[in-house]
Each structure stands twice: as structure tokens, then as C-alpha cells.
Short mmCIF file of C-alpha atoms in Angstrom, two decimals:
data_model
loop_
_atom_site.label_atom_id
_atom_site.label_comp_id
_atom_site.label_asym_id
_atom_site.label_seq_id
_atom_site.Cartn_x
_atom_site.Cartn_y
_atom_site.Cartn_z
CA LYS A 1 -8.20 11.43 -46.40
CA TRP A 2 -8.16 9.40 -43.18
CA ASN A 3 -8.90 5.70 -43.49
CA ASN A 4 -8.12 4.56 -39.94
CA LYS A 5 -11.00 2.69 -38.31
CA TYR A 6 -11.45 1.89 -34.64
CA PRO A 7 -14.10 -0.24 -32.92
CA TYR A 8 -16.85 1.67 -31.15
CA LYS A 9 -18.11 0.09 -27.94
CA GLU A 10 -21.33 1.47 -26.50
CA ASN A 11 -22.07 1.10 -22.77
CA TYR A 12 -18.80 -0.75 -22.26
CA SER A 13 -18.19 -1.60 -18.61
CA LEU A 14 -15.74 -3.73 -16.70
CA ASN A 15 -15.95 -5.03 -13.15
CA SER A 16 -13.56 -2.95 -11.02
CA ASP A 17 -12.24 -5.94 -9.07
CA GLN A 18 -11.43 -7.79 -12.29
CA LEU A 19 -9.75 -4.67 -13.65
CA GLY A 20 -7.64 -4.51 -10.50
CA ILE A 21 -6.55 -8.13 -10.97
CA ASP A 22 -5.71 -7.47 -14.62
CA ILE A 23 -3.66 -4.42 -13.64
CA ALA A 24 -1.75 -6.60 -11.16
CA GLY A 25 -0.97 -9.11 -13.90
CA ASN A 26 0.14 -6.29 -16.17
CA LEU A 27 2.44 -4.88 -13.48
CA ALA A 28 3.94 -8.31 -12.80
CA LEU A 29 4.73 -8.69 -16.52
CA LEU A 30 6.25 -5.19 -16.64
CA HIS A 31 8.41 -5.75 -13.56
CA ASN A 32 9.58 -9.18 -14.70
CA LYS A 33 10.57 -7.99 -18.17
CA THR A 34 12.45 -4.89 -17.03
CA SER A 35 14.07 -6.01 -13.76
CA TYR A 36 17.80 -6.15 -13.17
CA LYS A 37 20.22 -6.22 -10.24
CA LYS A 38 21.64 -2.94 -9.03
CA GLU A 39 24.51 -2.57 -6.60
CA VAL A 40 23.50 -0.86 -3.40
CA GLY A 41 25.51 0.15 -0.38
CA ASP A 42 24.38 0.01 3.24
CA LYS A 43 24.08 3.81 3.23
CA LYS A 44 20.88 3.73 1.16
CA ASN A 45 19.26 0.99 3.24
CA LYS A 46 20.27 2.74 6.46
CA GLU A 47 18.66 5.92 5.16
CA ILE A 48 15.41 4.04 4.40
CA TYR A 49 15.55 2.42 7.84
CA ASP A 50 16.10 5.75 9.61
CA ASN A 51 13.38 7.52 7.60
CA LEU A 52 10.78 4.84 8.29
CA ASN A 53 11.79 4.67 11.96
CA GLY A 54 11.34 8.42 12.12
CA TYR A 55 7.92 8.16 10.51
CA ILE A 56 6.86 5.47 13.00
CA ALA A 57 7.95 7.76 15.85
CA TYR A 58 6.06 10.69 14.27
CA LEU A 59 2.84 8.68 13.92
CA ASP A 60 3.17 7.35 17.46
CA GLU A 61 3.54 10.87 18.84
CA TYR A 62 0.71 12.23 16.68
CA PHE A 63 -1.81 9.63 17.84
CA LYS A 64 -0.62 9.84 21.46
CA ASP A 65 -1.38 13.57 21.35
CA LEU A 66 -4.90 12.81 20.12
CA LEU A 67 -5.30 10.26 22.89
CA SER A 68 -4.21 12.77 25.53
CA LYS A 69 -6.59 15.33 24.07
CA TYR A 70 -9.63 13.03 23.97
CA GLU A 71 -9.35 10.71 26.98
CA TYR A 72 -10.11 13.33 29.64
CA ILE A 73 -13.03 15.00 27.86
CA GLU A 74 -16.05 14.76 30.13
CA PHE A 75 -18.53 14.37 27.27
CA PRO A 76 -16.62 12.95 24.29
CA SER A 77 -18.07 13.35 20.82
CA PRO A 78 -18.84 10.35 18.57
CA SER A 79 -15.54 10.82 16.74
CA ASN A 80 -13.69 10.94 20.08
CA ILE A 81 -15.34 7.71 21.20
CA LEU A 82 -14.56 6.05 17.88
CA PHE A 83 -10.89 6.96 18.30
CA LEU A 84 -10.65 5.97 21.97
CA SER A 85 -12.32 2.59 21.50
CA ASN A 86 -10.02 1.65 18.58
CA TYR A 87 -6.76 3.29 19.62
CA PHE A 88 -5.26 -0.11 20.46
CA LYS A 89 -5.34 -0.98 16.74
CA ILE A 90 -3.07 1.97 16.01
CA LYS A 91 -0.61 0.76 18.64
CA ASP A 92 -0.72 -2.75 17.19
CA ALA A 93 -0.10 -1.46 13.66
CA LEU A 94 2.88 0.67 14.69
CA ALA A 95 4.36 -2.16 16.77
CA PHE A 96 4.07 -4.46 13.73
CA CYS A 97 5.77 -1.87 11.50
CA LYS A 98 8.62 -1.39 13.98
CA ALA A 99 9.24 -5.14 14.39
CA GLU A 100 9.08 -5.80 10.64
CA LEU A 101 11.33 -2.83 9.89
CA ASP A 102 14.01 -4.22 12.21
CA GLN A 103 13.71 -7.61 10.50
CA TRP A 104 13.88 -5.98 7.07
CA TYR A 105 17.08 -4.14 7.96
CA LYS A 106 18.71 -7.36 9.18
CA LEU A 107 17.95 -8.93 5.79
CA VAL A 108 19.24 -6.06 3.63
CA LYS A 109 22.37 -5.34 5.68
CA VAL A 110 24.01 -8.44 4.21
CA LYS A 111 22.93 -7.73 0.62
CA SER A 112 25.12 -5.91 -1.88
CA SER A 113 22.46 -5.54 -4.58
CA GLU A 114 18.75 -4.95 -5.00
CA ARG A 115 16.22 -5.65 -7.71
CA VAL A 116 14.99 -2.64 -9.66
CA SER A 117 12.62 -2.44 -12.59
CA LEU A 118 10.62 0.02 -14.61
CA VAL A 119 7.78 1.22 -12.39
CA HIS A 120 4.72 3.16 -13.51
CA GLY A 121 4.74 5.36 -10.41
CA ASP A 122 1.03 6.27 -10.31
CA VAL A 123 -1.03 3.09 -10.59
CA ARG A 124 -4.78 3.52 -10.24
CA LEU A 125 -7.94 2.32 -11.96
CA ASP A 126 -8.22 5.54 -13.96
CA HIS A 127 -4.84 4.90 -15.54
CA ALA A 128 -5.85 1.63 -17.19
CA ILE A 129 -7.31 1.46 -20.70
CA TYR A 130 -8.80 -1.56 -22.41
CA SER A 131 -8.61 -2.11 -26.17
CA ASP A 132 -7.54 -5.50 -27.49
CA HIS A 133 -5.36 -5.69 -24.35
CA LEU A 134 -5.03 -3.77 -21.11
CA TYR A 135 -2.71 -0.77 -21.28
CA LEU A 136 -1.43 1.52 -18.54
CA CYS A 137 -1.41 5.21 -19.41
CA SER A 138 -0.06 8.38 -17.71
CA TRP A 139 3.60 7.42 -17.42
CA CYS A 140 4.85 10.86 -16.35
CA LYS A 141 5.91 9.54 -12.91
CA SER A 142 7.64 6.40 -14.18
CA SER A 143 11.17 5.57 -13.08
CA PHE A 144 13.46 2.64 -12.30
CA ASP A 145 12.94 1.61 -8.71
CA THR A 146 11.98 -1.35 -6.54
CA PRO A 147 8.86 -3.07 -7.96
CA ILE A 148 6.96 -2.63 -4.69
CA VAL A 149 6.63 1.10 -5.45
CA ASP A 150 3.77 0.32 -7.84
CA LEU A 151 2.02 -2.01 -5.40
CA ILE A 152 2.23 0.54 -2.57
CA LYS A 153 0.91 3.32 -4.79
CA PHE A 154 -1.89 1.15 -6.17
CA TYR A 155 -2.99 0.15 -2.66
CA HIS A 156 -2.91 3.70 -1.31
CA GLN A 157 -4.97 4.92 -4.26
CA GLU A 158 -7.60 2.16 -4.37
CA TRP A 159 -7.72 0.39 -0.98
CA ASN A 160 -11.26 1.65 -0.39
CA ASN A 161 -12.50 0.58 -3.84
CA LEU A 162 -10.99 -2.87 -4.39
CA ASP A 163 -10.43 -6.20 -2.68
CA PHE A 164 -6.64 -6.47 -2.80
CA THR A 165 -6.40 -10.11 -1.75
CA PRO A 166 -6.90 -11.48 -5.30
CA ILE A 167 -4.87 -8.57 -6.68
CA PHE A 168 -1.83 -9.47 -4.57
CA ASP A 169 -2.37 -13.18 -5.25
CA GLU A 170 -2.29 -12.48 -9.00
CA TYR A 171 0.84 -10.37 -8.75
CA PHE A 172 2.75 -12.77 -6.47
CA LYS A 173 1.82 -15.68 -8.74
CA LYS A 174 3.46 -13.98 -11.71
CA CYS A 175 6.21 -11.99 -10.01
CA GLU A 176 7.53 -13.48 -6.80
CA LEU A 177 8.86 -10.96 -4.31
CA LEU A 178 11.92 -11.56 -2.17
CA GLU A 179 11.42 -11.70 1.58
CA ASP A 180 12.87 -8.23 2.19
CA GLU A 181 10.79 -6.75 -0.65
CA LYS A 182 7.60 -8.24 0.78
CA LYS A 183 8.39 -6.98 4.28
CA LEU A 184 8.96 -3.45 3.01
CA LEU A 185 5.73 -3.62 1.02
CA PHE A 186 3.69 -4.70 4.04
CA ILE A 187 5.27 -2.08 6.30
CA ASN A 188 4.23 0.69 3.92
CA ILE A 189 0.72 -0.76 3.66
CA VAL A 190 0.17 -1.07 7.41
CA PHE A 191 1.16 2.49 8.34
CA PRO A 192 -2.03 4.13 9.71
CA ILE A 193 -3.26 7.03 7.60
CA ILE A 194 -3.49 10.45 9.26
CA PRO A 195 -7.14 11.58 9.55
CA THR A 196 -8.13 14.97 8.19
CA LEU A 197 -9.88 16.60 11.15
CA SER A 198 -11.94 19.80 11.18
CA LYS A 199 -14.45 21.68 13.31
CA LYS A 200 -17.33 19.70 11.81
CA GLU A 201 -18.18 16.62 13.83
CA LEU A 202 -19.67 14.70 10.91
CA SER A 203 -16.45 15.17 8.93
CA ASN A 204 -14.45 13.98 11.93
CA VAL A 205 -16.57 10.84 12.31
CA ILE A 206 -16.04 10.08 8.62
CA ALA A 207 -12.27 10.71 8.97
CA MET A 208 -11.96 8.45 12.03
CA ASN A 209 -14.03 5.73 10.41
CA LYS A 210 -11.77 5.91 7.34
CA LEU A 211 -8.66 5.63 9.54
CA PHE A 212 -9.80 2.47 11.30
CA GLU A 213 -11.35 0.94 8.19
CA TYR A 214 -7.93 1.34 6.57
CA ILE A 215 -6.20 -0.33 9.53
CA TYR A 216 -8.63 -3.26 9.67
CA ARG A 217 -8.55 -3.82 5.90
CA SER A 218 -4.76 -3.72 5.79
CA GLU A 219 -4.55 -6.18 8.67
CA ARG A 220 -6.93 -8.62 6.98
CA LEU A 221 -4.94 -8.32 3.75
CA ILE A 222 -1.49 -9.13 5.10
CA MET A 223 -2.20 -11.50 8.01
CA PRO A 224 -2.62 -14.62 5.79
CA TYR A 225 0.96 -14.11 4.59
CA TYR A 226 2.15 -14.49 8.20
CA SER A 227 0.20 -17.68 8.85
CA LYS A 228 2.09 -20.85 9.77
CA GLU A 229 1.06 -22.47 6.48
CA ASN A 230 2.44 -19.60 4.43
CA LYS A 231 5.71 -19.52 6.38
CA GLU A 232 6.20 -23.25 5.79
CA LYS A 233 5.73 -22.72 2.04
CA GLN A 234 8.45 -20.08 2.08
#
């Protein structure tokens, strides 16, 4: 005979933004409790540098091809116009990533170790459960890696659903990132997403709008961390 009893909550709901903040606090606690220093050679950092440089070059070429394809169309479609009028934001984003990547590599070239911790590997709203406390579920992609892995994944999964300013504020308050960690985080956030284009114009308008909404949101998120006031605090 089973005697276990569990509370039943009818019509239980939680504000998504608050849930995102709570997840950030949970991640900060996880990363703090499980972090340790791991020796790392320049080979690994050089590989990361080369891979990200290659991805920047790939994105630059991809969007240049779209530009060449659209700019001489006599009667451009709404999605073409949306791309052409905002293309400069793509160039700005890639230039930022390139400059920050060079700065990141200068920082890590002189380091012999890096911080690693247990990371969930697939952070999203659907993988959080509330009982007496918040719990993260679905740990099948967990590993030991740099803590920013979880923040990058969380942002890529939920950028369109959550305001990440208070989420990052909560995390940084409880788990302070090193300068090189923060730079690598922001680089991975700012990379423009590749739009999924098709033969349907409405789908293309939606895809282009998503691309530039992502760029503008990411810019608004990270720019305060590059303000003069923030740099003086560091």
C-alpha cells in the first residue's frame, strides 16, 4: 500500500520572466558549487579562436551573397527591402565579434588554466520544475565545461520569450564571470542568426524580421556592459 502524498496545485502558473531569473540564480549556484581550475594549453584556445574566426568569415560571406542578390533587383520584395535597409546592423555585429574575439585571444594566451563547472547543457524554460524549490530537469546533455555554455544555450533558446537583462544581472550578481569568459559569452550572443528562407514571401518576411529582432535585442542586452560606468567598476 502506497502512503506517499504530494501537494496538488490547480491552475498553478508562474511569470515567465521571474522563472527565467530564478533559473539564472539556480545556474549561478550550480556553477559556483561545482567549479574548479583546469589546466589548458594554447592549442585549445587557438582552436576556439580559429573556429570562431572561420564562423565570422562564413557569416560575412553568407550575408554578402544575399546583399549581392537583392541590391540589384528592380522591384525588391518586402523581405528584400527589410534586409537591405538593415544590412548595416549585420556588418556592425560581425565587426564587434571580430574585435572582441581578438581581445579575448589576447587575454587567454597568457593563461595556463580555465574555470570549468558542471553545466546543464540544455537550459530552457521547459526544463525547470517548481516544487518546494526550483529544479532543473533533463540532464542528458550535462558535462563539465565553461559556465558560459549554459548562458549561451539559455539565450539561444529563449531570447524571443524573455527579457535577459534581469536574468544576466541575477547571474552575474551570484556568479561573477572573468573578463575573458564574459567576452566569449557576448561574442556567441551577438552572432547574427541565419534566416530560414523559402519561396513564400510571408515566411521570408518573418525570417528577416526575426534576424534583425535578434540583432537589435542582443545589442541592447550587452551594450550596458560596455558603458564607461561599467568599465570603471571593473
